[in-house]
Short mmCIF file of C-alpha atoms and ligand atoms in Angstrom, two decimals:
data_model
loop_
_atom_site.label_atom_id
_atom_site.label_comp_id
_atom_site.label_asym_id
_atom_site.label_seq_id
_atom_site.Cartn_x
_atom_site.Cartn_y
_atom_site.Cartn_z
CA MET K 16 -0.01 -0.20 -0.18
CA ALA K 17 1.76 3.46 -1.14
CA ARG K 18 1.85 5.90 1.68
CA HIS K 19 0.64 9.29 1.63
CA ALA K 20 2.70 12.15 0.21
CA ASP K 21 4.46 14.16 2.56
CA ALA K 22 4.91 17.45 0.93
CA LEU K 23 3.74 18.45 -2.91
CA VAL K 24 5.92 20.54 -5.17
CA PHE K 25 4.01 22.44 -8.02
CA PHE K 26 5.91 23.97 -11.04
CA GLY K 27 4.42 26.55 -12.63
CA ALA K 28 2.94 28.13 -9.74
CA THR K 29 2.18 31.33 -11.33
CA GLY K 30 0.65 29.96 -14.38
CA ASP K 31 -2.69 29.50 -15.66
CA LEU K 32 -3.43 25.90 -14.43
CA ALA K 33 -2.47 26.55 -11.23
CA PHE K 34 -4.60 29.41 -11.09
CA LYS K 35 -7.72 27.83 -12.45
CA LYS K 36 -7.46 24.36 -11.31
CA ILE K 37 -4.65 23.46 -8.71
CA PHE K 38 -5.36 26.28 -5.84
CA PRO K 39 -8.97 25.45 -6.13
CA ALA K 40 -8.65 21.67 -5.62
CA LEU K 41 -5.90 22.19 -2.79
CA HIS K 42 -8.35 24.50 -1.22
CA ALA K 43 -11.00 21.37 -1.45
CA LEU K 44 -8.61 19.04 -0.12
CA VAL K 45 -7.80 20.98 2.98
CA SER K 46 -11.48 21.66 3.49
CA ARG K 47 -12.78 18.42 3.00
CA ARG K 48 -9.86 16.05 3.71
CA GLY K 49 -7.69 17.83 6.04
CA LEU K 50 -4.76 18.15 3.77
CA ASP K 51 -1.91 19.09 6.07
CA ILE K 52 1.66 19.04 4.11
CA PRO K 53 3.81 21.77 3.06
CA ILE K 54 2.95 23.02 -0.49
CA VAL K 55 5.81 24.27 -2.58
CA GLY K 56 5.10 26.48 -5.46
CA VAL K 57 8.02 26.73 -7.95
CA ALA K 58 8.12 29.65 -10.67
CA ARG K 59 10.21 32.53 -11.88
CA SER K 60 8.17 35.50 -11.25
CA GLY K 61 10.68 37.33 -9.37
CA LYS K 62 7.82 37.72 -6.54
CA SER K 63 7.46 36.42 -3.21
CA VAL K 64 5.50 33.88 -0.84
CA GLU K 65 2.95 36.68 -0.35
CA ALA K 66 2.37 37.21 -3.98
CA LEU K 67 1.80 33.53 -4.48
CA ARG K 68 -0.59 33.48 -1.39
CA GLU K 69 -2.59 36.28 -2.74
CA ARG K 70 -2.91 34.46 -6.35
CA ALA K 71 -4.02 31.71 -4.53
CA ARG K 72 -6.60 33.93 -2.86
CA ALA K 73 -7.87 35.48 -5.86
CA SER K 74 -7.69 31.76 -7.56
CA VAL K 75 -10.01 30.38 -4.97
CA ARG K 76 -12.11 33.23 -4.78
CA GLU K 77 -12.67 33.04 -8.81
CA HIS K 78 -12.82 29.21 -9.40
CA GLY K 79 -13.04 27.51 -5.97
CA THR K 80 -16.67 25.71 -5.39
CA LEU K 81 -16.40 25.57 -1.28
CA GLU K 82 -17.25 28.30 0.67
CA ASP K 83 -14.55 27.65 3.56
CA ASP K 84 -12.53 30.81 4.62
CA ALA K 85 -10.83 28.87 7.61
CA ALA K 86 -9.50 26.09 4.94
CA LEU K 87 -8.24 28.79 2.62
CA GLU K 88 -6.33 30.41 5.71
CA ARG K 89 -4.98 26.86 6.36
CA LEU K 90 -3.91 26.59 2.54
CA LEU K 91 -2.40 29.65 2.61
CA GLY K 92 -0.53 28.81 5.84
CA LEU K 93 1.03 25.34 3.83
CA LEU K 94 2.46 27.37 1.07
CA ARG K 95 5.85 28.12 0.25
CA TYR K 96 7.52 29.60 -2.65
CA VAL K 97 10.80 28.93 -4.47
CA ASP K 98 11.57 31.63 -7.17
CA GLY K 99 13.99 30.87 -9.83
CA ASP K 100 15.16 29.86 -13.43
CA TYR K 101 14.48 25.97 -14.01
CA LYS K 102 17.76 25.81 -15.56
CA ASP K 103 19.42 26.90 -12.54
CA GLY K 104 20.67 24.44 -10.15
CA LYS K 105 20.24 27.05 -7.63
CA THR K 106 16.44 26.88 -7.75
CA PHE K 107 16.68 23.13 -6.97
CA SER K 108 19.00 23.64 -3.93
CA LYS K 109 16.67 26.06 -2.51
CA LEU K 110 13.99 23.73 -3.33
CA ARG K 111 15.79 20.76 -1.41
CA GLU K 112 15.93 23.11 1.61
CA GLN K 113 12.30 23.80 1.47
CA LEU K 114 11.60 20.16 1.35
CA ASP K 115 13.72 19.54 4.42
CA GLY K 116 12.88 16.44 5.90
CA SER K 117 10.64 15.16 3.29
CA GLU K 118 10.81 11.72 2.23
CA ARG K 119 7.77 11.25 -0.30
CA PRO K 120 7.41 14.35 -2.13
CA VAL K 121 4.95 14.59 -5.13
CA HIS K 122 6.37 17.21 -8.18
CA TYR K 123 3.48 18.25 -10.20
CA LEU K 124 4.88 19.76 -13.34
CA ALA K 125 2.20 22.15 -14.35
CA ILE K 126 4.51 23.54 -17.32
CA PRO K 127 4.83 23.15 -20.76
CA PRO K 128 6.11 19.75 -21.76
CA SER K 129 9.09 21.45 -23.65
CA LEU K 130 10.59 21.95 -20.01
CA PHE K 131 10.05 18.38 -18.58
CA PRO K 132 13.73 17.36 -19.62
CA VAL K 133 15.36 20.10 -17.86
CA VAL K 134 13.32 19.92 -14.54
CA ILE K 135 13.59 16.35 -14.22
CA ARG K 136 17.13 16.17 -14.41
CA GLN K 137 17.28 18.95 -12.06
CA LEU K 138 15.29 17.29 -9.49
CA SER K 139 17.28 14.28 -9.87
CA GLU K 140 20.83 15.96 -9.84
CA ALA K 141 19.30 17.96 -6.37
CA GLY K 142 18.40 14.77 -4.68
CA CYS K 143 14.69 15.90 -4.89
CA ALA K 144 13.20 12.77 -6.88
CA ARG K 145 14.62 9.99 -4.29
CA GLY K 146 11.00 8.55 -2.99
CA ALA K 147 9.40 10.95 -5.13
CA ARG K 148 6.22 11.12 -7.45
CA VAL K 149 5.80 13.09 -10.54
CA ILE K 150 2.68 14.26 -12.03
CA ILE K 151 2.52 15.45 -15.68
CA GLU K 152 -0.48 16.74 -17.57
CA LYS K 153 -1.52 15.81 -21.25
CA PRO K 154 -0.71 16.62 -24.18
CA PHE K 155 1.73 13.31 -23.53
CA GLY K 156 3.46 14.01 -27.04
CA ARG K 157 2.19 14.85 -30.43
CA ASP K 158 2.50 11.61 -31.67
CA ARG K 159 3.49 8.00 -30.49
CA GLU K 160 6.94 8.66 -31.28
CA SER K 161 7.31 11.66 -29.44
CA ALA K 162 5.07 10.50 -26.48
CA ARG K 163 7.71 7.61 -26.26
CA LYS K 164 10.81 10.14 -26.13
CA LEU K 165 8.81 12.19 -23.53
CA ASN K 166 8.30 9.17 -21.43
CA GLU K 167 12.12 8.11 -21.90
CA THR K 168 13.17 11.26 -20.40
CA ILE K 169 10.56 11.15 -17.60
CA SER K 170 11.36 7.20 -16.60
CA SER K 171 14.99 7.69 -16.72
CA VAL K 172 14.35 9.08 -13.25
CA PHE K 173 11.07 8.03 -12.25
CA ASP K 174 9.52 4.52 -12.40
CA GLU K 175 6.30 3.91 -14.05
CA ALA K 176 4.62 3.32 -10.63
CA SER K 177 5.85 6.87 -9.61
CA ILE K 178 4.39 8.91 -13.18
CA PHE K 179 0.97 9.97 -12.52
CA ARG K 180 -0.31 11.15 -16.11
CA ILE K 181 -3.43 13.28 -15.66
CA ASP K 182 -6.22 13.11 -18.19
CA HIS K 183 -8.86 14.89 -15.99
CA TYR K 184 -11.52 13.18 -17.78
CA LEU K 185 -10.80 9.98 -15.92
CA GLY K 186 -11.40 11.99 -12.95
CA LYS K 187 -15.03 12.99 -13.66
CA GLU K 188 -17.87 11.56 -11.58
CA THR K 189 -19.79 11.32 -14.84
CA VAL K 190 -17.07 9.27 -16.70
CA GLN K 191 -16.64 7.10 -13.94
CA ASN K 192 -20.22 6.40 -13.76
CA LEU K 193 -20.26 4.73 -17.18
CA VAL K 194 -18.14 1.80 -15.52
CA VAL K 195 -20.80 1.51 -12.84
CA LEU K 196 -23.69 2.01 -14.82
CA ARG K 197 -22.22 -0.87 -17.09
CA PHE K 198 -21.27 -3.38 -14.27
CA ALA K 199 -23.52 -2.61 -11.74
CA ASN K 200 -26.92 -3.19 -13.78
CA THR K 201 -27.91 -6.75 -14.71
CA PHE K 202 -30.14 -5.61 -17.40
CA LEU K 203 -27.56 -3.93 -19.45
CA GLU K 204 -24.69 -6.37 -19.95
CA PRO K 205 -26.96 -9.26 -21.90
CA LEU K 206 -27.62 -6.14 -24.48
CA TRP K 207 -23.91 -4.46 -24.32
CA ASN K 208 -22.76 -6.15 -27.46
CA ARG K 209 -23.09 -6.13 -31.42
CA ASN K 210 -25.89 -8.21 -30.99
CA TYR K 211 -28.31 -5.76 -29.69
CA ILE K 212 -26.08 -2.47 -30.34
CA GLU K 213 -26.47 -0.77 -33.74
CA SER K 214 -23.88 2.17 -33.17
CA VAL K 215 -22.18 4.29 -30.26
CA GLN K 216 -21.88 7.82 -30.93
CA ILE K 217 -20.15 10.19 -28.53
CA THR K 218 -20.38 14.28 -29.04
CA MET K 219 -18.43 16.85 -27.13
CA ALA K 220 -19.51 20.30 -27.96
CA GLU K 221 -18.28 23.37 -26.94
CA ARG K 222 -19.76 26.50 -27.51
CA PHE K 223 -16.98 28.53 -27.05
CA GLY K 224 -13.85 29.08 -29.44
CA VAL K 225 -10.28 28.73 -28.29
CA GLN K 226 -10.34 31.38 -25.71
CA GLY K 227 -7.06 33.31 -26.11
CA ARG K 228 -5.21 29.82 -26.44
CA GLY K 229 -4.83 30.12 -30.18
CA SER K 230 -0.93 29.34 -30.18
CA PHE K 231 -1.36 26.09 -28.05
CA TYR K 232 -4.08 25.04 -30.36
CA GLU K 233 -1.90 25.87 -33.44
CA GLU K 234 0.14 23.01 -31.96
CA ALA K 235 -2.57 20.69 -30.96
CA GLY K 236 -5.86 20.97 -33.19
CA ALA K 237 -8.90 19.07 -31.70
CA ILE K 238 -7.74 15.36 -32.55
CA ARG K 239 -4.93 15.91 -30.36
CA ASP K 240 -6.32 18.21 -27.93
CA VAL K 241 -9.29 16.01 -26.99
CA VAL K 242 -9.86 13.01 -29.10
CA GLN K 243 -6.42 10.99 -28.54
CA ASN K 244 -7.13 11.33 -24.82
CA HIS K 245 -10.34 12.59 -23.49
CA LEU K 246 -12.63 11.14 -25.80
CA MET K 247 -10.59 7.71 -25.99
CA GLN K 248 -11.12 7.35 -22.36
CA VAL K 249 -15.12 7.59 -23.03
CA ILE K 250 -14.57 5.12 -25.56
CA GLY K 251 -12.35 2.61 -23.41
CA PHE K 252 -15.25 2.82 -20.43
CA LEU K 253 -17.89 2.15 -22.84
CA ALA K 254 -16.19 -0.82 -24.49
CA MET K 255 -13.98 -2.51 -21.93
CA GLU K 256 -14.82 -5.99 -20.61
CA PRO K 257 -15.62 -6.17 -16.93
CA PRO K 258 -12.38 -5.52 -15.23
CA ALA K 259 -11.32 -8.14 -12.44
CA THR K 260 -11.62 -7.31 -8.94
CA THR K 261 -8.67 -9.29 -7.95
CA TYR K 262 -5.72 -6.94 -8.75
CA ASN K 263 -5.21 -3.21 -8.95
CA GLU K 264 -4.02 -2.59 -12.34
CA ALA K 265 -7.26 -4.62 -13.75
CA LEU K 266 -8.96 -1.31 -14.78
CA ARG K 267 -6.09 0.07 -16.76
CA ASP K 268 -5.54 -3.36 -18.15
CA GLU K 269 -8.89 -3.45 -19.71
CA LEU K 270 -8.60 0.19 -20.98
CA VAL K 271 -5.32 -0.46 -22.87
CA LYS K 272 -6.92 -3.84 -24.42
CA VAL K 273 -9.83 -1.45 -25.90
CA PHE K 274 -7.34 0.95 -27.48
CA ARG K 275 -5.39 -1.94 -29.00
CA GLN K 276 -8.40 -3.27 -30.84
CA ILE K 277 -9.32 -0.07 -32.44
CA ARG K 278 -8.66 -0.06 -35.94
CA PRO K 279 -5.99 2.86 -36.76
CA LEU K 280 -7.74 5.52 -38.53
CA THR K 281 -7.57 6.36 -42.25
CA ALA K 282 -8.28 9.57 -44.20
CA GLY K 283 -11.63 8.34 -45.23
CA ASP K 284 -12.74 7.75 -41.54
CA VAL K 285 -12.27 11.31 -40.56
CA VAL K 286 -13.68 14.84 -41.28
CA ARG K 287 -11.57 17.95 -39.87
CA GLY K 288 -13.25 21.43 -39.74
CA GLN K 289 -12.24 24.86 -38.65
CA PHE K 290 -14.56 27.44 -37.44
CA ASP K 291 -14.86 30.78 -39.46
CA GLY K 292 -12.91 33.43 -37.73
CA TYR K 293 -10.21 31.12 -36.21
CA ARG K 294 -7.38 32.29 -38.35
CA GLU K 295 -7.97 35.77 -37.12
CA GLU K 296 -7.46 34.57 -33.57
CA LYS K 297 -4.31 35.97 -31.65
CA GLY K 298 -1.39 33.15 -32.29
CA VAL K 299 -3.16 31.52 -35.08
CA SER K 300 -1.38 31.52 -38.39
CA ALA K 301 -3.28 33.38 -41.37
CA ASP K 302 -3.40 30.16 -43.55
CA SER K 303 -3.72 27.68 -40.64
CA GLY K 304 -4.79 23.98 -41.49
CA VAL K 305 -5.32 23.41 -37.69
CA GLU K 306 -8.73 21.71 -37.02
CA THR K 307 -11.02 22.93 -34.54
CA TYR K 308 -13.68 20.29 -35.12
CA ALA K 309 -13.38 16.59 -35.65
CA ALA K 310 -15.63 13.71 -36.73
CA LEU K 311 -14.41 10.11 -36.77
CA ARG K 312 -15.71 6.79 -37.21
CA LEU K 313 -13.82 4.03 -35.36
CA ALA K 314 -14.23 0.19 -35.76
CA ILE K 315 -13.30 -1.76 -32.51
CA ASP K 316 -11.91 -5.21 -33.81
CA SER K 317 -13.02 -7.33 -30.75
CA TRP K 318 -15.59 -9.99 -30.18
CA ARG K 319 -17.76 -7.88 -28.56
CA TRP K 320 -18.04 -5.02 -31.14
CA ASP K 321 -17.12 -6.55 -34.46
CA GLY K 322 -19.08 -4.24 -36.80
CA VAL K 323 -20.40 -1.64 -34.54
CA PRO K 324 -19.41 1.73 -35.72
CA PHE K 325 -17.98 4.04 -33.00
CA LEU K 326 -18.41 7.92 -33.88
CA ILE K 327 -16.93 10.60 -32.34
CA ARG K 328 -17.51 14.33 -33.06
CA ALA K 329 -15.79 17.28 -31.16
CA GLY K 330 -15.56 20.91 -31.68
CA LYS K 331 -15.13 24.59 -30.68
CA CYS K 332 -17.99 27.24 -31.85
CA LEU K 333 -20.72 24.75 -31.85
CA PRO K 334 -24.32 25.47 -30.95
CA ILE K 335 -24.16 24.26 -27.41
CA SER K 336 -21.52 23.09 -24.52
CA ALA K 337 -22.66 19.53 -23.89
CA THR K 338 -20.96 15.90 -23.90
CA GLU K 339 -23.06 13.19 -24.73
CA VAL K 340 -23.24 9.72 -25.64
CA VAL K 341 -25.89 7.72 -27.50
CA VAL K 342 -26.02 3.82 -27.73
CA ASP K 343 -28.34 3.24 -30.43
CA PHE K 344 -30.03 -0.20 -30.32
CA LYS K 345 -31.07 -2.60 -33.35
CA ARG K 346 -34.46 -2.40 -34.60
CA PRO K 347 -37.00 -5.00 -33.40
CA PRO K 348 -37.91 -7.13 -36.02
CA LEU K 349 -41.39 -5.84 -36.17
CA SER K 350 -40.08 -2.66 -37.83
CA ARG K 351 -43.45 -1.48 -38.87
CA LEU K 352 -44.02 -0.45 -35.18
CA ALA K 353 -40.98 1.08 -34.61
CA PRO K 354 -40.13 2.99 -37.67
CA GLY K 355 -37.63 5.85 -36.82
CA LYS K 356 -35.09 5.98 -34.01
CA GLY K 357 -36.34 5.27 -30.38
CA ASN K 358 -34.41 2.42 -28.81
CA PHE K 359 -31.36 3.95 -27.17
CA LEU K 360 -29.47 4.89 -24.22
CA ARG K 361 -28.41 8.28 -23.72
CA LEU K 362 -25.66 9.20 -21.46
CA ARG K 363 -24.82 12.69 -20.83
CA LEU K 364 -21.75 13.71 -19.39
CA SER K 365 -21.90 17.27 -19.14
CA PRO K 366 -23.09 19.90 -18.08
CA GLU K 367 -25.46 17.49 -16.30
CA LEU K 368 -25.37 13.95 -15.56
CA ASN K 369 -28.13 12.47 -17.28
CA VAL K 370 -29.12 8.62 -18.17
CA SER K 371 -32.34 8.31 -20.02
CA LEU K 372 -33.44 5.39 -21.78
CA GLY K 373 -35.35 6.08 -25.19
CA ALA K 374 -38.26 3.46 -25.75
CA ARG K 375 -41.26 3.31 -28.34
CA ILE K 376 -44.70 3.36 -27.00
CA LYS K 377 -48.26 3.09 -28.71
CA ARG K 378 -49.33 6.21 -29.81
CA PRO K 379 -52.85 7.26 -28.52
CA GLY K 380 -55.69 6.30 -31.15
CA ASP K 381 -56.90 3.63 -33.28
CA GLU K 382 -53.88 2.74 -35.09
CA MET K 383 -51.49 0.31 -33.87
CA GLU K 384 -48.16 2.96 -34.14
CA SER K 385 -45.46 3.74 -32.03
CA GLU K 386 -44.30 7.10 -30.90
CA ALA K 387 -40.98 7.95 -29.17
CA THR K 388 -40.40 8.32 -25.47
CA GLU K 389 -37.60 9.10 -23.22
CA LEU K 390 -37.36 7.86 -19.43
CA ALA K 391 -34.44 9.30 -17.30
CA LEU K 392 -33.22 7.30 -14.99
CA VAL K 393 -31.05 9.75 -13.40
CA ASP K 394 -30.98 13.78 -14.11
CA ARG K 395 -28.68 15.66 -11.76
CA PRO K 396 -27.80 19.30 -12.41
CA THR K 397 -24.30 18.43 -11.88
CA GLY K 398 -22.87 15.18 -10.99
CA GLU K 399 -19.71 16.70 -9.88
CA VAL K 400 -19.65 16.27 -5.83
CA MET K 401 -15.76 17.01 -6.24
CA SER K 402 -13.79 18.43 -8.99
CA ALA K 403 -11.80 16.32 -11.35
CA TYR K 404 -8.73 17.70 -10.24
CA GLU K 405 -9.49 17.39 -6.65
CA ARG K 406 -10.02 13.65 -6.91
CA LEU K 407 -7.05 13.46 -9.15
CA LEU K 408 -4.46 15.08 -6.98
CA ASN K 409 -5.74 13.45 -3.83
CA ASP K 410 -5.17 9.87 -5.34
CA ALA K 411 -1.91 11.03 -6.51
CA LEU K 412 -0.98 12.03 -3.26
CA GLU K 413 -2.13 8.90 -1.92
CA GLY K 414 -0.21 6.91 -4.63
CA ASP K 415 -3.32 5.73 -6.11
CA PRO K 416 -2.45 5.19 -9.65
CA THR K 417 -5.87 3.83 -11.24
CA LEU K 418 -7.39 6.99 -12.74
CA PHE K 419 -4.00 8.22 -14.66
CA ALA K 420 -3.42 7.11 -17.90
CA ARG K 421 -0.66 4.48 -18.04
CA GLN K 422 2.22 4.74 -21.09
CA ASP K 423 0.99 1.98 -22.92
CA ALA K 424 -2.41 3.26 -22.92
CA VAL K 425 -1.02 6.75 -24.26
CA GLU K 426 0.85 4.83 -26.84
CA ALA K 427 -1.95 2.65 -27.95
CA ALA K 428 -4.30 5.66 -28.12
CA TRP K 429 -1.52 7.48 -30.28
CA LYS K 430 -1.54 4.48 -32.77
CA VAL K 431 -5.20 4.95 -33.84
CA VAL K 432 -4.81 8.42 -34.66
CA ASP K 433 -1.07 8.77 -35.95
CA GLY K 434 -1.97 7.93 -39.64
CA VAL K 435 -4.39 11.02 -39.85
CA LEU K 436 -2.35 13.05 -38.03
CA ALA K 437 0.66 12.60 -40.30
CA SER K 438 -1.61 12.90 -43.55
CA PRO K 439 -4.14 14.60 -42.27
CA PRO K 440 -7.58 15.00 -45.02
CA THR K 441 -8.40 18.64 -45.90
CA VAL K 442 -9.89 20.80 -43.54
CA ARG K 443 -13.39 22.13 -43.83
CA PRO K 444 -14.66 25.68 -43.00
CA TYR K 445 -17.72 25.75 -40.75
CA ALA K 446 -19.94 28.76 -39.44
CA PRO K 447 -19.67 29.35 -35.65
CA GLY K 448 -22.64 28.17 -34.04
CA THR K 449 -23.42 25.20 -36.50
CA TRP K 450 -22.77 21.52 -36.07
CA GLY K 451 -19.52 21.63 -38.30
CA PRO K 452 -19.04 20.74 -41.84
CA ALA K 453 -21.54 19.09 -43.81
CA GLU K 454 -19.01 16.63 -45.00
CA ALA K 455 -19.09 14.79 -41.58
CA GLU K 456 -22.72 13.75 -42.07
CA ARG K 457 -21.34 11.08 -44.66
CA LEU K 458 -19.51 9.12 -41.42
CA ALA K 459 -23.18 8.66 -39.90
CA ALA K 460 -25.16 8.56 -42.97
CA ASP K 461 -25.77 4.50 -42.76
CA ILE K 462 -26.76 4.92 -38.78
CA GLY K 463 -29.71 7.50 -39.22
CA GLY K 464 -27.25 10.68 -38.99
CA TRP K 465 -25.87 12.14 -35.89
CA GLU K 466 -27.60 12.96 -32.59
CA SER K 467 -27.08 16.56 -31.46
CA PRO K 468 -27.49 17.41 -27.93
CA GLU K 469 -30.00 19.59 -26.72
CA GLU K 470 -29.99 22.30 -24.41
CA ARG K 471 -31.50 21.28 -20.96
CA THR K 472 -32.84 23.81 -18.38
C1 BG6 I 21 -9.01 20.35 -22.07
C2 BG6 I 21 -8.80 20.69 -23.67
O1 BG6 I 21 -7.84 19.63 -22.29
O2 BG6 I 21 -10.25 19.92 -22.04
C3 BG6 I 21 -9.74 22.07 -23.82
O3 BG6 I 21 -7.17 21.45 -23.63
C4 BG6 I 21 -11.20 21.57 -23.34
O4 BG6 I 21 -9.65 22.67 -25.25
C5 BG6 I 21 -11.31 21.01 -22.10
O5 BG6 I 21 -12.12 22.70 -23.64
C6 BG6 I 21 -12.78 20.31 -22.04
O6 BG6 I 21 -12.56 19.89 -20.41
P1 BG6 I 21 -14.21 19.77 -19.71
O7 BG6 I 21 -13.72 19.41 -18.31
O8 BG6 I 21 -14.43 21.33 -19.64
O9 BG6 I 21 -15.02 19.09 -20.55
#
């Protein structure tokens, strides 16, 4: 059993991720779980610990979810700060002093991946890596090859059991619910296969654009940003075999098996789109060919899923913000009674948790005809009792790797998209506020078209 970390160090302490996610998560951990270890921020701002405390206070006010001033004061009391350049060995000597006595620190690299090699090396040389764990954030490379290289750098100092790769989708309540829903209900499992399921669609729609992250997006694009990681995890949970309950790595073993069974995509399986106006964003090239939208059709070559298409759509500047899975069941034989769609399971992952069953019932009147109805099994404004970051940070501090991406899974997921990233199909324009380029219709033509999530109140 891993032991709880005795210090948390986070690099990039004055950055965006720390401001939006890390401080609020730490605040929640102090409030709800009594977190009480030194927390050392590292950055090069030329400022002091007082300035860091002010930033933490502002962050919790702006992005925190809990009203707990006493916990905020306790968090500020735990904060320490090391200012300096990551290339400078003195920064790490100062860090070692701050870590005085710590035997099991966790180092959170909330910094661009280009800085990982230098920070990892310095941690090792300064003796700060002994007994330590490291947390890194996606993107884990830009393709399989660079993911391997990145991993070589990190694993030159940390072993796999000490590397915690955050894909925050794994920390979401509604995503974890997919596993519970599937395996805690007798009625689902007999239907959950190629004999009863016609198709599976996942839509991750965002109403907003790139929100000032133009230069990041130019390097990423929708496939690298959310498909290779977040949506692949969703597919993994939807398609996996029941994990054994007898050993710790069972869940991650089942996930990687799914990724390995997904047929690598070819250009005909993918439609890429770019919203009109993207090229005018700051940091974006005037002739950018980067996609802000992607639609893909995946095939899973497994006993359970052979012949069942898994479709993904993800994009910025779409009509609403919502992430939804629709599992369509095959038509019953008496198809006169079930003309259009109507046998499905809808799993809404955000902004609310909603699970509903689409069924057809008799339309009132003389004729033996049916109409569609939808029964909500659960409908909650938000399933997030705690944020994904609170959950994952806590797991990393406790040393539980279950909900973190494992290197073999990262590489297997890259293998699915590598081919289309290397020779991508032409990017198609689409108007903001629409469901993306019309070319995407072709991918869903044989399954009755795309199901677009609707605004709910
Ligand atoms: C991030 C992507 O990883 O996930 C963003 O970089 C995206 O582009 C975000 O908007 C979506 O996360 P969530 O939790 O809001 O669905």
